[in-house]
Amino acid sequence: MPPPDAPIPPAELKRLFFRLFPAVALAMFGAALDQTLVAAALPAIARSLGEVERVSWIIVLYLVANTVAAPVYGRLGDAFGRRRMLLVALGFYAAGATACAAAPSLPWLAAARVVQGFGGGGLISLSVALIAEVVPPRERGRFQAWIAAVFTGASALGPVLGGFLTGQFGWRSVFMLQLPLAMLAAYLAVTRLTNTAKGSPRGFAFDWWGLVLFSLFVAPALLALDQARKLAALPLLVAGGLALVAGVALWLLLRQERRAPDPLLPLNLLGDATIWRTNLMTGLVNGAFVGSIAFLPIYLTTVRGLSPSEVGFALLPLSACSGFGALMAGTGLARTGRTMLWPTIGLSLAAAALVVIAIGAGALPMPVLALLLAVTSLGFGSSFPMVQVTVQVAAGRERLGSATASVQFSRSLGAATGTALLGAVLFGALVVAPGDAAALFVALVNQGLGALAGLSPAARALFQSELLDAFRALFGAAALLTGLAAWLCTRVPLQRV
């Protein structure tokens, strides 16, 4: 296999890429499909296992395990080979899915999701790093745009497929589907990923203390963000305690990583200006993107009065167009070698579109709103392939896995932080509004429009106005995060490959 920076004839490059693409695409498809697929089954799981108030732990614990696992696979992939570690990740993922499908109780299901999440944490970062082994940097954006398209398609398909499977065959079928996907991906990895790097494990010593401290940082941090979204006295107190634990663990982790011979998180790598600025940018992008996706359905039902089926169609531009944005940016990279030009333009347009949505939140015609969401999604998508390419080139081939895993960690933490922040903006605006706007909003989300039946026309009009102002604040905050990400693109030292 030629080194990834050596000139390769276009026909040979395309042959190499499409030999490995089915294996990595299927692995990534399964990981991307999981969260939206399972989210659609949550109501049925809650009814079946009878623990409605704790069912969200199925999502939260998967996210925690997924985030912790990403740098582990990155470091082990550098040392022992990414093909080998991809097979390990698929094994954990399949075992977890099997245990989920057989779960007799919520604690069993939650524990199985931890196992599955530990497998899922390696699927995306290892897949992207495997592509980087074959494709030269300048061509990498074009080909990694295919991965972005797979990710986008899986995210869009997940809610529809999850709802269908749950309705027709029960919630266990959602997890049963993931088993053959993992097995087929493993077969393709064995048969197609035969010429990938074997790794260099000589002298390698795994940083176990780093893993323990990293877990003690990530788990409380993500759980604190989950609690903080509730904006009630007790959850906020719990969030504060968890944040304190995470802060102490982070301090100890940094001390450990400075002296470890083979650190789990190589600080000299992560402290590189190109890498930390790019990772911060992708955290902001994912915070705005995932946060918007999380709250847009509520906006469309409560403010615009759409039915659930209409909401699904209204969100299609947001979920579908990011792949096109990635493809356009990747093509631009291949032609010009400019890494940050395309996300600077795309994210600036996305921020402008979010500002227009914020200003016209109550009056925009639905076709105009759909167009603005499409522009927003295209802008977000333009950053996806550029982030990977920039970080991988800055890190070099020897630390490819660790660098790629840092991007996945930034995305996960950014998504959790951004969703919590936008939720705090929304609920904060309702809390400071006159009357019982926050309580009415919670009732409206839980009970539908029937929650407003007892209000007088004047009270209903006042609440609708307060709700509209709260969503304006939310979209404005999303625009601010996106604008900051666009500015950061201009501050990344590596602008051309």
Coordinates of C-alpha atoms in Angstrom, one line a residue:
M1 CA 0.0 0.0 0.0
P2 CA 1.5 3.4 -1.0
P3 CA 1.9 6.0 1.7
P4 CA -1.1 8.3 1.8
D5 CA 0.9 11.4 0.7
A6 CA 2.4 9.7 -2.4
P7 CA 1.0 10.5 -5.9
I8 CA -1.6 7.9 -6.9
P9 CA -3.2 7.7 -10.4
P10 CA -6.9 8.7 -10.1
A11 CA -8.1 5.3 -11.4
E12 CA -6.0 3.4 -8.8
L13 CA -7.0 5.8 -6.0
K14 CA -10.6 5.2 -6.8
R15 CA -10.1 1.4 -6.9
L16 CA -8.3 1.5 -3.5
F17 CA -11.0 3.6 -1.9
F18 CA -14.0 1.6 -3.2
R19 CA -12.4 -1.6 -2.1
L20 CA -12.3 -0.5 1.6
F21 CA -15.4 1.8 1.5
P22 CA -18.1 -0.9 1.9
A23 CA -16.6 -2.2 5.1
V24 CA -16.0 1.2 6.8
A25 CA -19.3 2.6 5.4
L26 CA -21.4 -0.2 6.9
A27 CA -19.6 0.1 10.3
M28 CA -20.2 3.8 10.3
F29 CA -23.8 3.4 9.1
G30 CA -24.5 1.2 12.1
A31 CA -23.0 3.7 14.6
A32 CA -24.8 6.7 13.0
L33 CA -28.1 4.8 12.8
D34 CA -28.1 3.8 16.5
Q35 CA -29.0 6.9 18.3
T36 CA -31.9 8.0 16.1
L37 CA -33.1 4.4 15.7
V38 CA -33.2 3.8 19.5
A39 CA -34.7 7.2 20.2
A40 CA -37.7 6.3 18.2
A41 CA -38.2 3.2 20.3
L42 CA -37.9 4.9 23.7
P43 CA -41.6 5.3 24.3
A44 CA -42.3 1.6 23.7
I45 CA -39.3 0.6 25.9
A46 CA -40.6 2.8 28.7
R47 CA -44.1 1.2 28.4
S48 CA -42.7 -2.3 28.3
L49 CA -40.2 -2.0 31.1
G50 CA -42.2 0.4 33.2
E51 CA -39.6 3.0 34.1
V52 CA -40.6 6.1 32.2
E53 CA -38.6 8.5 34.3
R54 CA -35.3 6.7 33.8
V55 CA -35.6 5.6 30.2
S56 CA -33.4 8.4 28.9
W57 CA -30.4 6.6 30.5
I58 CA -30.5 4.3 27.6
I59 CA -29.3 7.2 25.4
V60 CA -27.1 8.9 28.0
L61 CA -25.1 5.8 29.0
Y62 CA -24.4 4.9 25.4
L63 CA -23.1 8.4 24.8
V64 CA -20.8 8.2 27.8
A65 CA -19.4 4.8 26.8
N66 CA -19.1 6.0 23.2
T67 CA -17.2 9.1 24.2
V68 CA -14.8 7.3 26.5
A69 CA -14.0 4.6 24.0
A70 CA -13.1 6.9 21.1
P71 CA -9.5 7.9 22.3
V72 CA -9.0 4.3 23.4
Y73 CA -9.5 2.9 19.9
G74 CA -7.5 5.7 18.5
R75 CA -4.5 5.0 20.6
L76 CA -4.8 1.2 20.2
G77 CA -5.4 1.5 16.5
D78 CA -2.1 3.4 16.1
A79 CA -0.3 0.7 18.1
F80 CA -2.0 -2.6 16.9
G81 CA -3.6 -1.7 13.6
R82 CA -7.0 -0.2 12.8
R83 CA -8.4 -3.2 11.0
R84 CA -7.8 -5.3 14.1
M85 CA -9.4 -2.8 16.4
L86 CA -12.4 -2.3 14.1
L87 CA -13.1 -6.0 14.4
V88 CA -12.9 -5.7 18.2
A89 CA -15.2 -2.7 18.2
L90 CA -17.7 -4.6 16.0
G91 CA -17.5 -7.5 18.4
F92 CA -18.4 -5.3 21.4
Y93 CA -21.2 -3.6 19.4
A94 CA -22.8 -6.9 18.3
A95 CA -22.5 -8.4 21.8
G96 CA -24.2 -5.3 23.3
A97 CA -26.9 -5.3 20.7
T98 CA -27.7 -9.0 21.4
A99 CA -27.8 -8.3 25.2
C100 CA -30.1 -5.3 24.6
A101 CA -32.5 -7.4 22.5
A102 CA -32.7 -9.9 25.4
A103 CA -33.0 -7.4 28.2
P104 CA -35.7 -8.3 30.8
S105 CA -35.3 -5.0 32.7
L106 CA -34.1 -1.4 32.3
P107 CA -30.9 -1.9 34.4
W108 CA -30.0 -4.9 32.2
L109 CA -30.7 -2.8 29.1
A110 CA -28.7 0.2 30.4
A111 CA -25.7 -2.1 31.1
A112 CA -25.9 -3.6 27.7
R113 CA -26.0 -0.2 26.1
V114 CA -22.7 0.6 27.9
V115 CA -21.2 -2.5 26.2
Q116 CA -22.7 -1.5 22.8
G117 CA -21.5 2.1 23.3
F118 CA -18.0 1.0 24.0
G119 CA -18.1 -0.8 20.6
G120 CA -19.8 2.1 18.8
G121 CA -17.1 4.5 20.0
G122 CA -14.5 2.9 17.7
L123 CA -16.6 2.5 14.6
I124 CA -16.6 6.1 13.3
S125 CA -13.1 7.2 14.2
L126 CA -11.5 3.9 13.0
S127 CA -13.4 4.1 9.8
V128 CA -12.3 7.6 9.0
A129 CA -8.7 6.8 10.0
L130 CA -8.7 3.8 7.7
I131 CA -9.7 6.0 4.7
A132 CA -6.8 8.3 5.6
E133 CA -4.4 5.4 5.4
V134 CA -5.2 5.0 1.7
V135 CA -6.2 8.5 0.4
P136 CA -3.7 11.4 0.0
P137 CA -4.6 14.5 2.1
R138 CA -5.7 16.7 -0.8
E139 CA -8.1 14.0 -2.1
R140 CA -9.3 13.0 1.3
G141 CA -12.1 15.5 1.6
R142 CA -13.7 14.3 -1.6
F143 CA -13.8 10.7 -0.5
Q144 CA -14.6 11.4 3.2
A145 CA -17.6 13.3 1.9
W146 CA -19.0 9.9 1.0
I147 CA -18.7 9.0 4.7
A148 CA -20.5 12.2 5.6
A149 CA -23.3 11.2 3.1
V150 CA -23.5 7.8 4.8
F151 CA -23.8 9.4 8.2
T152 CA -26.4 11.8 7.0
G153 CA -28.5 9.1 5.3
A154 CA -28.4 7.0 8.5
S155 CA -29.4 9.9 10.7
A156 CA -32.3 10.6 8.4
L157 CA -33.4 7.0 8.1
G158 CA -33.1 6.2 11.8
P159 CA -36.4 7.8 13.1
V160 CA -38.4 6.4 10.2
L161 CA -37.0 2.9 10.4
G162 CA -37.1 2.9 14.2
G163 CA -40.7 3.8 14.3
F164 CA -41.6 1.2 11.7
L165 CA -39.8 -1.6 13.4
T166 CA -41.1 -0.7 16.8
G167 CA -44.7 -0.5 15.5
Q168 CA -44.6 -3.7 13.5
F169 CA -42.3 -6.0 15.5
G170 CA -41.7 -4.4 18.9
W171 CA -38.8 -2.5 20.4
R172 CA -36.5 -5.5 20.6
S173 CA -36.3 -5.6 16.8
V174 CA -34.5 -2.3 16.8
F175 CA -31.5 -4.0 18.5
M176 CA -31.9 -7.3 16.6
L177 CA -31.4 -5.3 13.3
Q178 CA -28.0 -4.1 14.5
L179 CA -26.6 -7.7 14.9
P180 CA -26.6 -8.7 11.2
L181 CA -25.3 -5.2 10.3
A182 CA -22.3 -5.7 12.6
M183 CA -21.7 -9.2 11.3
L184 CA -21.7 -8.1 7.7
A185 CA -19.4 -5.2 8.5
A186 CA -17.0 -7.6 10.2
Y187 CA -17.0 -10.0 7.2
L188 CA -16.3 -7.1 4.9
A189 CA -13.5 -5.9 7.2
V190 CA -11.9 -9.3 7.1
T191 CA -12.1 -9.7 3.3
R192 CA -11.5 -6.2 2.1
L193 CA -9.2 -4.4 4.6
T194 CA -6.3 -6.7 3.9
N195 CA -3.7 -4.0 3.0
T196 CA -4.1 -1.6 5.9
A197 CA -1.3 -0.7 8.3
K198 CA -0.5 -3.4 11.0
G199 CA 0.5 -0.9 13.7
S200 CA 3.7 -0.8 15.8
P201 CA 3.1 -2.2 19.3
R202 CA 6.8 -2.6 20.2
G203 CA 7.4 -0.9 23.6
F204 CA 3.8 0.2 23.8
A205 CA 2.3 0.5 27.4
F206 CA -1.4 1.2 27.6
D207 CA -2.2 4.2 29.9
W208 CA -4.7 2.5 32.3
W209 CA -4.7 5.4 34.8
G210 CA -5.4 7.8 31.9
L211 CA -8.4 5.7 30.9
V212 CA -9.7 5.6 34.5
L213 CA -9.3 9.4 35.0
F214 CA -10.7 10.2 31.5
S215 CA -13.8 8.1 32.3
L216 CA -14.1 9.9 35.6
F217 CA -14.1 13.2 33.7
V218 CA -16.3 12.3 30.8
A219 CA -19.1 10.4 32.7
P220 CA -19.8 13.1 35.3
A221 CA -19.4 15.9 32.7
L222 CA -22.0 14.4 30.4
L223 CA -24.3 13.5 33.2
A224 CA -24.0 17.0 34.6
L225 CA -25.0 18.5 31.2
D226 CA -28.0 16.1 31.1
Q227 CA -29.1 17.2 34.6
A228 CA -28.5 20.9 33.9
R229 CA -31.1 20.8 31.0
K230 CA -33.9 20.3 33.5
L231 CA -33.5 23.7 35.1
A232 CA -34.9 22.7 38.4
A233 CA -33.4 23.1 41.9
L234 CA -32.5 19.5 42.6
P235 CA -31.2 18.6 39.2
L236 CA -29.1 21.8 39.1
L237 CA -27.6 20.9 42.5
V238 CA -26.8 17.4 41.2
A239 CA -25.3 18.9 38.1
G240 CA -23.0 21.1 40.2
G241 CA -21.7 18.2 42.2
L242 CA -21.1 16.2 39.1
A243 CA -19.3 19.1 37.5
L244 CA -17.0 19.4 40.5
V245 CA -16.1 15.7 40.2
A246 CA -15.4 16.2 36.5
G247 CA -13.2 19.2 37.2
V248 CA -11.1 17.3 39.8
A249 CA -10.8 14.3 37.4
L250 CA -9.7 16.6 34.6
W251 CA -7.0 18.2 36.7
L252 CA -5.7 14.7 37.7
L253 CA -6.0 13.5 34.1
L254 CA -3.8 16.4 32.8
R255 CA -1.1 15.6 35.4
Q256 CA -1.2 11.9 34.5
E257 CA -1.0 12.5 30.7
R258 CA 2.1 14.8 31.1
R259 CA 4.1 12.0 32.7
A260 CA 2.7 8.8 31.0
P261 CA 5.2 7.2 28.5
D262 CA 2.3 6.4 26.1
P263 CA -0.5 8.8 27.1
L264 CA -4.1 8.0 26.2
L265 CA -4.4 11.7 25.3
P266 CA -1.1 13.0 23.9
L267 CA -1.2 16.6 25.1
N268 CA 1.6 17.7 22.8
L269 CA -0.6 16.6 19.9
L270 CA -3.9 18.0 21.2
G271 CA -2.2 21.3 22.1
D272 CA -1.1 21.9 18.6
A273 CA -2.8 25.2 17.4
T274 CA -4.2 23.6 14.3
I275 CA -5.7 20.7 16.2
W276 CA -7.1 22.4 19.2
R277 CA -8.7 25.2 17.2
T278 CA -10.1 22.8 14.7
N279 CA -11.5 20.6 17.5
L280 CA -13.0 23.6 19.2
M281 CA -14.6 24.7 15.9
T282 CA -16.2 21.2 15.4
G283 CA -17.5 21.3 19.0
L284 CA -19.2 24.6 18.3
V285 CA -20.6 23.3 15.0
N286 CA -22.0 20.1 16.5
G287 CA -23.4 22.0 19.5
A288 CA -25.4 24.3 17.2
F289 CA -26.3 21.5 14.7
V290 CA -27.4 18.8 17.2
G291 CA -29.0 21.4 19.5
S292 CA -31.1 22.8 16.6
I293 CA -32.2 19.3 15.6
A294 CA -33.2 18.5 19.2
F295 CA -35.4 21.6 19.6
L296 CA -36.7 22.2 16.1
P297 CA -39.5 19.5 16.4
I298 CA -40.7 21.3 19.6
Y299 CA -40.7 24.6 17.8
L300 CA -42.6 23.3 14.8
T301 CA -45.3 21.6 16.9
T302 CA -45.8 24.3 19.6
V303 CA -45.2 27.5 17.6
R304 CA -46.0 26.5 14.0
G305 CA -48.7 23.9 14.9
L306 CA -47.5 21.1 12.7
S307 CA -48.5 17.5 13.2
P308 CA -45.8 14.8 13.9
S309 CA -45.8 13.7 10.3
E310 CA -45.6 17.2 9.0
V311 CA -42.6 17.8 11.4
G312 CA -40.8 14.9 9.8
F313 CA -41.1 16.4 6.3
A314 CA -40.2 19.9 7.6
L315 CA -37.0 18.6 9.1
L316 CA -35.9 16.7 5.9
P317 CA -33.9 19.7 4.5
L318 CA -31.9 20.0 7.8
S319 CA -31.1 16.2 8.0
A320 CA -30.6 15.6 4.3
C321 CA -28.5 18.6 3.0
S322 CA -25.5 18.3 5.3
G323 CA -24.2 15.4 3.1
F324 CA -24.4 17.6 0.0
G325 CA -22.5 20.4 1.9
A326 CA -19.8 17.9 2.7
L327 CA -19.6 16.6 -0.9
M328 CA -19.3 20.2 -2.2
A329 CA -16.6 21.2 0.3
G330 CA -14.7 17.9 -0.3
T331 CA -14.7 18.6 -4.1
G332 CA -13.5 22.1 -3.4
L333 CA -10.6 20.8 -1.3
A334 CA -9.6 18.4 -4.0
R335 CA -9.5 21.2 -6.6
T336 CA -7.8 23.9 -4.6
G337 CA -6.2 22.4 -1.6
R338 CA -7.8 25.0 0.7
T339 CA -9.1 23.4 3.9
M340 CA -10.8 26.2 5.8
L341 CA -12.1 28.4 3.0
W342 CA -15.2 26.2 2.4
P343 CA -16.3 25.9 6.1
T344 CA -15.7 29.6 6.6
I345 CA -18.1 30.4 3.8
G346 CA -20.6 27.6 4.7
L347 CA -20.7 28.4 8.4
S348 CA -21.1 32.1 7.7
L349 CA -24.1 31.4 5.5
A350 CA -25.5 29.0 8.2
A351 CA -25.2 31.7 10.9
A352 CA -26.9 34.2 8.6
A353 CA -29.7 31.8 7.9
L354 CA -30.2 31.1 11.7
V355 CA -30.4 34.9 12.3
V356 CA -33.1 35.2 9.7
I357 CA -35.0 32.2 11.3
A358 CA -34.6 33.9 14.7
I359 CA -36.0 37.2 13.5
G360 CA -38.9 35.7 11.5
A361 CA -39.6 32.7 13.8
G362 CA -43.3 33.4 13.9
A363 CA -44.0 34.7 10.4
L364 CA -41.8 32.9 7.9
P365 CA -43.7 30.9 5.3
M366 CA -42.9 27.2 5.6
P367 CA -41.2 27.0 2.1
V368 CA -38.9 29.9 3.2
L369 CA -38.2 28.2 6.5
A370 CA -37.4 24.9 4.6
L371 CA -35.0 26.8 2.4
L372 CA -33.3 28.5 5.3
L373 CA -32.9 25.1 7.1
A374 CA -31.4 23.7 3.9
V375 CA -28.8 26.5 3.8
T376 CA -28.0 25.9 7.4
S377 CA -27.5 22.2 6.9
L378 CA -25.3 22.8 3.8
G379 CA -23.2 25.2 5.9
F380 CA -22.8 22.7 8.7
G381 CA -22.0 19.9 6.3
S382 CA -19.2 21.9 4.6
S383 CA -17.2 21.6 7.8
F384 CA -17.4 17.8 8.3
P385 CA -14.7 16.6 5.9
M386 CA -12.5 19.6 6.4
V387 CA -12.2 18.9 10.1
Q388 CA -10.9 15.4 9.6
V389 CA -8.5 16.3 6.9
T390 CA -7.0 19.3 8.8
V391 CA -6.5 17.4 12.0
Q392 CA -5.1 14.3 10.3
V393 CA -2.5 16.3 8.2
A394 CA -1.4 18.3 11.3
A395 CA -1.0 15.1 13.3
G396 CA 0.9 13.0 10.8
R397 CA 0.5 9.3 10.0
E398 CA 2.0 7.9 13.2
R399 CA -0.7 9.6 15.3
L400 CA -3.5 9.4 12.9
G401 CA -5.8 7.4 15.2
S402 CA -5.4 9.6 18.2
A403 CA -6.0 12.7 16.1
T404 CA -9.1 11.3 14.4
A405 CA -10.5 10.1 17.8
S406 CA -10.0 13.7 19.2
V407 CA -12.4 14.9 16.5
Q408 CA -15.1 12.4 17.5
F409 CA -14.6 13.3 21.2
S410 CA -15.0 17.0 20.3
R411 CA -18.2 16.3 18.4
S412 CA -19.7 14.2 21.2
L413 CA -18.9 16.8 23.9
G414 CA -19.9 19.7 21.7
A415 CA -23.3 18.1 20.9
A416 CA -24.0 17.4 24.6
T417 CA -22.8 20.9 25.7
G418 CA -24.6 22.7 22.8
T419 CA -27.9 20.9 23.4
A420 CA -27.7 21.7 27.2
L421 CA -26.8 25.4 26.4
L422 CA -29.6 25.9 23.9
G423 CA -32.0 24.2 26.3
A424 CA -30.9 26.5 29.0
V425 CA -31.5 29.5 26.8
L426 CA -35.0 28.4 25.9
F427 CA -36.1 27.5 29.4
G428 CA -34.3 30.5 30.9
A429 CA -36.2 32.8 28.6
L430 CA -39.5 31.2 29.7
V431 CA -38.6 31.3 33.4
V432 CA -37.9 35.0 33.4
A433 CA -41.1 35.7 31.4
P434 CA -44.2 36.9 33.3
G435 CA -46.6 34.3 34.5
D436 CA -46.2 30.5 34.3
A437 CA -44.7 30.3 30.8
A438 CA -42.2 27.6 31.7
A439 CA -44.8 25.3 33.4
L440 CA -47.2 25.8 30.5
F441 CA -44.5 24.9 28.0
V442 CA -43.7 21.7 29.8
A443 CA -47.4 20.8 29.9
L444 CA -47.7 21.7 26.2
V445 CA -44.8 19.4 25.2
N446 CA -46.1 16.5 27.4
Q447 CA -49.9 16.9 26.7
G448 CA -50.1 18.7 23.3
L449 CA -52.4 21.6 22.6
G450 CA -55.0 20.3 25.0
A451 CA -52.8 21.8 27.8
L452 CA -53.8 25.3 26.7
A453 CA -57.6 24.5 26.6
G454 CA -58.3 26.2 30.0
L455 CA -56.5 29.5 29.1
S456 CA -58.4 32.6 28.2
P457 CA -57.8 34.0 24.7
A458 CA -55.6 36.8 26.2
A459 CA -53.6 34.4 28.4
R460 CA -53.1 32.1 25.4
A461 CA -51.9 35.0 23.2
L462 CA -49.5 36.1 25.9
F463 CA -48.1 32.6 26.2
Q464 CA -47.7 32.2 22.5
S465 CA -45.8 35.6 22.4
E466 CA -43.5 34.5 25.2
L467 CA -42.9 31.1 23.6
L468 CA -42.0 32.8 20.3
D469 CA -39.5 35.1 22.1
A470 CA -37.9 32.1 23.8
F471 CA -37.4 30.3 20.5
R472 CA -36.0 33.5 18.9
A473 CA -33.4 33.5 21.7
L474 CA -32.6 29.8 21.0
F475 CA -32.1 30.4 17.3
G476 CA -30.0 33.5 18.1
A477 CA -27.8 31.5 20.4
A478 CA -27.4 28.8 17.7
A479 CA -26.4 31.5 15.2
L480 CA -23.8 32.9 17.7
L481 CA -22.2 29.4 18.1
T482 CA -22.1 29.0 14.3
G483 CA -20.7 32.4 13.8
L484 CA -17.9 31.7 16.4
A485 CA -17.1 28.5 14.5
A486 CA -16.9 30.4 11.2
W487 CA -14.5 32.9 12.8
L488 CA -12.4 30.1 14.3
C489 CA -12.0 28.6 10.8
T490 CA -10.0 31.8 9.9
R491 CA -7.7 31.3 12.9
V492 CA -6.6 27.7 12.1
P493 CA -2.9 27.9 11.0
L494 CA -3.2 25.0 8.5
Q495 CA -5.2 26.5 5.6
R496 CA -3.9 24.5 2.7
V497 CA -2.8 20.9 2.0

